[in-house]
Structures are given as C-alpha cells and as structure tokens.
Amino acid sequence: MSNRTEKLGKNDLAALVAADIAPGSFVNLGIGQPTLVSNYLRPEQNITLHTENGMLGMGPEATGEEVDPDLINAGKIPVTELPGAAYFHHADSFAIMRGGHLDVCVLGAFQVSASGDLANWHTGAPDAIPAVGGAMDLATGAKDVYVMMSLFTKEGLSKLVKECTYPLTGVGCVTRVYTNEAVFLLKEDGVHVRDTFGTTFEELAAKMDIPLIRSAADSQQ
C-alpha cells in the first residue's frame, strides 16, 4: 500500500485513474469528475473512449479554437476527436453499453456499498430531479466499473458504506473506488485500501463504518 502526504485534487485523481486503465481498453467516462480522465490518457495506452451520445474515438476536452459546438460529450462539454473517430445513432451507442463491449466505465457516485452497489442518480431530496440516464446501462454493461468521488460528505459521513441508503443504479457492479483520500478495491473478501492520500489506514478505519483490509504492495492491481 502506498501513501501520499496530501489529499488528491480532482486533476490528480483523474491522472491516477487514467494511469490505471489497461492499454487497449474501450472506456466510457461519466458526467462530472470522470470527464477529466480524458485529459490524462497517454497515446501509447491506445485507449478508445466512448460517449453515450454516439461517438467512439473521443479525445481530450477541447479548448480555445478547438471548440466545436457540435462536438460534445454526454455532459455537454466540448471535446476533441482522435483519428479514426466514428459517430452513430443513440440506439447503437446504448447497444455498445448494454452489450458488454466496454472494458471500463468511470462514474461519479453519491454512495457505494462495500459489496459494490452503486447509487449515483438520486438522493431523495425534494427539489432533486431524478434522472438515472445511461448510468444504469453502463453499470450493468461494463466489465469493470470505477467510481470517482470525494470520500466524505460535507457533514463528514463516508460515502463508502455498508449498505446504500439512496436508490440504486446497479447492484454489485463497482470494482474500484477512487477518492481524494484513498483508493479502494472491492473484492469478494472485503474492501481493500490500496493507497492513501493525506491520511493513514488507521485514520480511515476509525472514521468509516465498514471493515477495511490493508492491501499488500504486490496486490495493488
């Protein structure tokens, strides 16, 4: 298990996720923090990005003169296209998601359970507009589901919980959770802490209501 002395910012976290994605993977990046991952993928990784509004071969976020208002990702953020990019109907895009053709999807979350349940579409707040969108298709269709989120709420409650209290997006689907304070691997024998940032394993264990397992250095992947 590796340790860093400071908590990770969103961009550092995105770079960490990008580095962990296996070369040659087909990947979908969800709305919010996950979209930043596209900016840190290296050409030699040969990653093909899919966006649910109908594109394969998405590149990093577009800036300046690169911005084309007709070229956006699912979060309406202007993006670039890489050589060989392809466009297709929304229904075909969802067929890719539902058909098991994505190796990894990276999603945000309100809560993740220790057993890998995902809640990322509704908190039950009276003024919230429920909109599960394509998250349920990604959660059940991708071979691996990575979550990016802050570990604790503003009230100091852990978002990685024994059981989700919010409506579920998918059951038993999350394999990794990347947060500003630690990386967690969700395995059959429990929740492993792979890395910590600005905290220690013992401090995390004291603040969370789930058992944690200290990962050995040779089990980081």
Short mmCIF file of C-alpha atoms in Angstrom, two decimals:
data_model
loop_
_atom_site.label_atom_id
_atom_site.label_comp_id
_atom_site.label_asym_id
_atom_site.label_seq_id
_atom_site.Cartn_x
_atom_site.Cartn_y
_atom_site.Cartn_z
CA MET A 1 0.00 0.00 0.00
CA SER A 2 1.35 3.42 -0.96
CA ASN A 3 0.83 6.64 0.98
CA ARG A 4 0.93 10.32 -0.01
CA THR A 5 1.09 13.18 2.45
CA GLU A 6 -1.64 15.30 0.80
CA LYS A 7 -5.18 14.67 -0.32
CA LEU A 8 -5.63 14.47 -4.08
CA GLY A 9 -7.28 17.22 -6.11
CA LYS A 10 -9.66 16.37 -8.94
CA ASN A 11 -6.98 16.56 -11.62
CA ASP A 12 -4.51 14.43 -9.67
CA LEU A 13 -7.25 11.87 -9.12
CA ALA A 14 -8.14 11.88 -12.82
CA ALA A 15 -4.47 11.29 -13.70
CA LEU A 16 -4.35 8.34 -11.30
CA VAL A 17 -7.45 6.75 -12.83
CA ALA A 18 -6.09 7.29 -16.34
CA ALA A 19 -2.81 5.59 -15.43
CA ASP A 20 -4.69 2.56 -14.05
CA ILE A 21 -6.70 1.86 -17.21
CA ALA A 22 -5.26 -1.10 -19.09
CA PRO A 23 -3.80 -0.45 -22.56
CA GLY A 24 -6.17 -1.13 -25.43
CA SER A 25 -9.33 -0.71 -23.35
CA PHE A 26 -12.67 0.62 -24.56
CA VAL A 27 -13.82 3.10 -21.92
CA ASN A 28 -16.80 5.33 -21.10
CA LEU A 29 -16.32 8.37 -18.87
CA GLY A 30 -19.37 9.54 -16.94
CA ILE A 31 -20.52 13.09 -16.33
CA GLY A 32 -18.66 15.19 -13.76
CA GLN A 33 -15.22 14.29 -12.39
CA PRO A 34 -14.76 11.28 -14.72
CA THR A 35 -14.65 13.51 -17.82
CA LEU A 36 -11.28 14.83 -16.61
CA VAL A 37 -9.72 11.40 -17.17
CA SER A 38 -9.66 12.01 -20.93
CA ASN A 39 -7.07 14.75 -20.42
CA TYR A 40 -4.55 12.35 -18.86
CA LEU A 41 -4.66 9.32 -21.13
CA ARG A 42 -1.37 8.77 -22.94
CA PRO A 43 -1.31 7.96 -26.67
CA GLU A 44 0.72 4.81 -26.04
CA GLN A 45 -2.14 3.42 -23.92
CA ASN A 46 -4.26 3.15 -27.08
CA ILE A 47 -7.49 3.77 -25.14
CA THR A 48 -10.70 4.17 -27.17
CA LEU A 49 -13.20 6.48 -25.45
CA HIS A 50 -16.92 6.01 -25.96
CA THR A 51 -19.52 8.65 -25.15
CA GLU A 52 -23.17 7.67 -24.88
CA ASN A 53 -24.43 10.39 -27.18
CA GLY A 54 -22.89 8.44 -30.05
CA MET A 55 -19.13 8.60 -30.54
CA LEU A 56 -16.09 6.34 -30.44
CA GLY A 57 -12.61 7.84 -30.51
CA MET A 58 -13.17 10.86 -28.29
CA GLY A 59 -10.05 12.81 -27.33
CA PRO A 60 -9.33 15.28 -24.51
CA GLU A 61 -11.56 18.24 -23.70
CA ALA A 62 -11.49 20.96 -26.37
CA THR A 63 -10.13 24.41 -25.58
CA GLY A 64 -9.80 27.68 -27.48
CA GLU A 65 -10.05 27.28 -31.24
CA GLU A 66 -10.53 23.52 -30.86
CA VAL A 67 -14.07 24.03 -29.58
CA ASP A 68 -16.77 22.83 -31.97
CA PRO A 69 -20.30 23.34 -30.53
CA ASP A 70 -21.47 20.25 -32.41
CA LEU A 71 -18.77 18.05 -30.88
CA ILE A 72 -19.60 17.39 -27.23
CA ASN A 73 -19.65 14.51 -24.77
CA ALA A 74 -22.66 13.31 -22.78
CA GLY A 75 -22.06 16.06 -20.22
CA LYS A 76 -22.27 18.74 -22.95
CA ILE A 77 -18.57 19.52 -22.59
CA PRO A 78 -16.75 20.32 -25.89
CA VAL A 79 -14.32 17.55 -26.77
CA THR A 80 -11.82 16.72 -29.49
CA GLU A 81 -11.83 13.77 -31.83
CA LEU A 82 -8.93 11.42 -32.49
CA PRO A 83 -8.01 9.95 -35.91
CA GLY A 84 -10.49 7.22 -36.80
CA ALA A 85 -13.31 8.62 -34.64
CA ALA A 86 -16.77 7.34 -35.52
CA TYR A 87 -20.30 8.64 -34.94
CA PHE A 88 -23.51 6.64 -34.71
CA HIS A 89 -27.14 6.61 -33.61
CA HIS A 90 -28.00 6.88 -29.92
CA ALA A 91 -29.55 3.41 -30.02
CA ASP A 92 -26.31 1.92 -31.35
CA SER A 93 -24.41 3.70 -28.60
CA PHE A 94 -26.60 2.07 -25.96
CA ALA A 95 -26.17 -1.30 -27.66
CA ILE A 96 -22.43 -0.90 -27.11
CA MET A 97 -23.05 -0.10 -23.45
CA ARG A 98 -25.56 -2.87 -22.80
CA GLY A 99 -23.83 -5.50 -24.90
CA GLY A 100 -20.70 -5.87 -22.78
CA HIS A 101 -18.43 -4.12 -25.26
CA LEU A 102 -16.93 -1.65 -22.77
CA ASP A 103 -13.98 -2.77 -20.67
CA VAL A 104 -14.28 0.05 -18.14
CA CYS A 105 -16.68 2.82 -17.26
CA VAL A 106 -15.78 5.57 -14.79
CA LEU A 107 -18.73 7.08 -12.93
CA GLY A 108 -19.41 9.53 -10.14
CA ALA A 109 -21.47 8.45 -7.12
CA PHE A 110 -23.44 9.60 -4.11
CA GLN A 111 -22.81 6.28 -2.36
CA VAL A 112 -21.08 2.96 -2.98
CA SER A 113 -21.64 -0.06 -0.75
CA ALA A 114 -18.91 -2.41 0.46
CA SER A 115 -20.39 -5.09 -1.79
CA GLY A 116 -20.16 -2.87 -4.89
CA ASP A 117 -23.71 -1.49 -5.11
CA LEU A 118 -23.84 1.90 -6.83
CA ALA A 119 -26.14 4.85 -6.05
CA ASN A 120 -25.46 7.83 -8.30
CA TRP A 121 -28.72 9.18 -9.69
CA HIS A 122 -30.97 10.38 -6.85
CA THR A 123 -30.56 11.42 -3.22
CA GLY A 124 -34.26 11.65 -2.43
CA ALA A 125 -34.01 15.40 -1.90
CA PRO A 126 -37.42 17.03 -2.54
CA ASP A 127 -36.00 19.53 -5.03
CA ALA A 128 -33.92 16.96 -6.96
CA ILE A 129 -34.91 15.86 -10.45
CA PRO A 130 -34.49 12.07 -10.73
CA ALA A 131 -32.63 11.18 -13.93
CA VAL A 132 -30.83 7.85 -14.00
CA GLY A 133 -29.93 8.32 -17.69
CA GLY A 134 -27.42 5.87 -19.12
CA ALA A 135 -25.70 5.20 -15.79
CA MET A 136 -27.75 2.05 -15.20
CA ASP A 137 -26.78 0.71 -18.63
CA LEU A 138 -23.10 1.45 -18.02
CA ALA A 139 -23.16 -0.01 -14.51
CA THR A 140 -24.55 -3.32 -15.71
CA GLY A 141 -22.89 -3.48 -19.13
CA ALA A 142 -19.24 -2.54 -18.50
CA LYS A 143 -16.82 -5.26 -17.45
CA ASP A 144 -15.34 -3.04 -14.72
CA VAL A 145 -16.95 -0.05 -13.02
CA TYR A 146 -14.64 2.51 -11.42
CA VAL A 147 -16.11 5.26 -9.24
CA MET A 148 -14.59 8.71 -8.67
CA MET A 149 -15.94 10.68 -5.72
CA SER A 150 -14.99 12.56 -2.58
CA LEU A 151 -14.80 10.07 0.29
CA PHE A 152 -16.76 12.10 2.85
CA THR A 153 -19.80 14.36 2.69
CA LYS A 154 -19.70 17.94 3.97
CA GLU A 155 -21.10 16.54 7.20
CA GLY A 156 -18.18 14.11 7.49
CA LEU A 157 -20.12 10.96 6.62
CA SER A 158 -18.45 8.33 4.48
CA LYS A 159 -19.89 7.76 1.01
CA LEU A 160 -18.44 4.25 1.03
CA VAL A 161 -20.97 2.49 3.23
CA LYS A 162 -22.11 -0.93 4.43
CA GLU A 163 -25.41 -0.56 2.54
CA CYS A 164 -26.60 2.26 0.26
CA THR A 165 -29.48 4.36 1.57
CA TYR A 166 -30.11 6.06 -1.78
CA PRO A 167 -31.89 4.44 -4.75
CA LEU A 168 -29.56 2.03 -6.53
CA THR A 169 -28.19 2.42 -10.03
CA GLY A 170 -26.63 -1.05 -10.13
CA VAL A 171 -26.08 -4.00 -7.81
CA GLY A 172 -22.64 -5.44 -7.09
CA CYS A 173 -21.12 -3.67 -10.08
CA VAL A 174 -18.36 -1.41 -8.68
CA THR A 175 -14.85 -2.88 -8.58
CA ARG A 176 -12.79 0.17 -7.59
CA VAL A 177 -13.45 3.46 -5.79
CA TYR A 178 -11.09 6.38 -6.34
CA THR A 179 -11.39 9.18 -3.80
CA ASN A 180 -9.43 12.22 -2.67
CA GLU A 181 -8.26 10.32 0.44
CA ALA A 182 -7.81 6.71 -0.70
CA VAL A 183 -8.21 4.14 -3.44
CA PHE A 184 -10.38 1.15 -2.52
CA LEU A 185 -10.54 -2.23 -4.28
CA LEU A 186 -13.86 -4.01 -3.73
CA LYS A 187 -13.18 -7.73 -3.64
CA GLU A 188 -15.04 -10.85 -2.55
CA ASP A 189 -13.27 -10.88 0.82
CA GLY A 190 -13.95 -7.20 1.55
CA VAL A 191 -12.81 -3.63 0.98
CA HIS A 192 -9.07 -3.30 0.39
CA VAL A 193 -7.28 0.04 0.84
CA ARG A 194 -4.73 0.25 -1.98
CA ASP A 195 -3.42 3.81 -1.48
CA THR A 196 -3.97 6.64 0.98
CA PHE A 197 -3.61 10.40 0.45
CA GLY A 198 -3.20 12.83 3.33
CA THR A 199 -4.39 10.24 5.84
CA THR A 200 -3.44 6.83 7.18
CA PHE A 201 -5.08 3.44 7.07
CA GLU A 202 -5.76 3.66 10.80
CA GLU A 203 -7.40 7.09 10.49
CA LEU A 204 -9.66 5.85 7.71
CA ALA A 205 -10.63 2.76 9.66
CA ALA A 206 -11.62 4.94 12.62
CA LYS A 207 -13.86 7.20 10.51
CA MET A 208 -15.62 4.55 8.42
CA ASP A 209 -18.30 2.08 9.47
CA ILE A 210 -17.05 -0.79 7.30
CA PRO A 211 -14.13 -3.18 7.89
CA LEU A 212 -11.06 -2.27 5.84
CA ILE A 213 -8.26 -4.52 4.65
CA ARG A 214 -4.74 -3.22 4.20
CA SER A 215 -3.59 -4.20 0.71
CA ALA A 216 -0.13 -5.68 0.28
CA ALA A 217 2.20 -3.95 -2.19
CA ASP A 218 2.02 -6.91 -4.55
CA SER A 219 -1.79 -6.73 -4.79
CA GLN A 220 -2.19 -3.14 -5.99
CA GLN A 221 -3.68 -4.21 -9.28
#
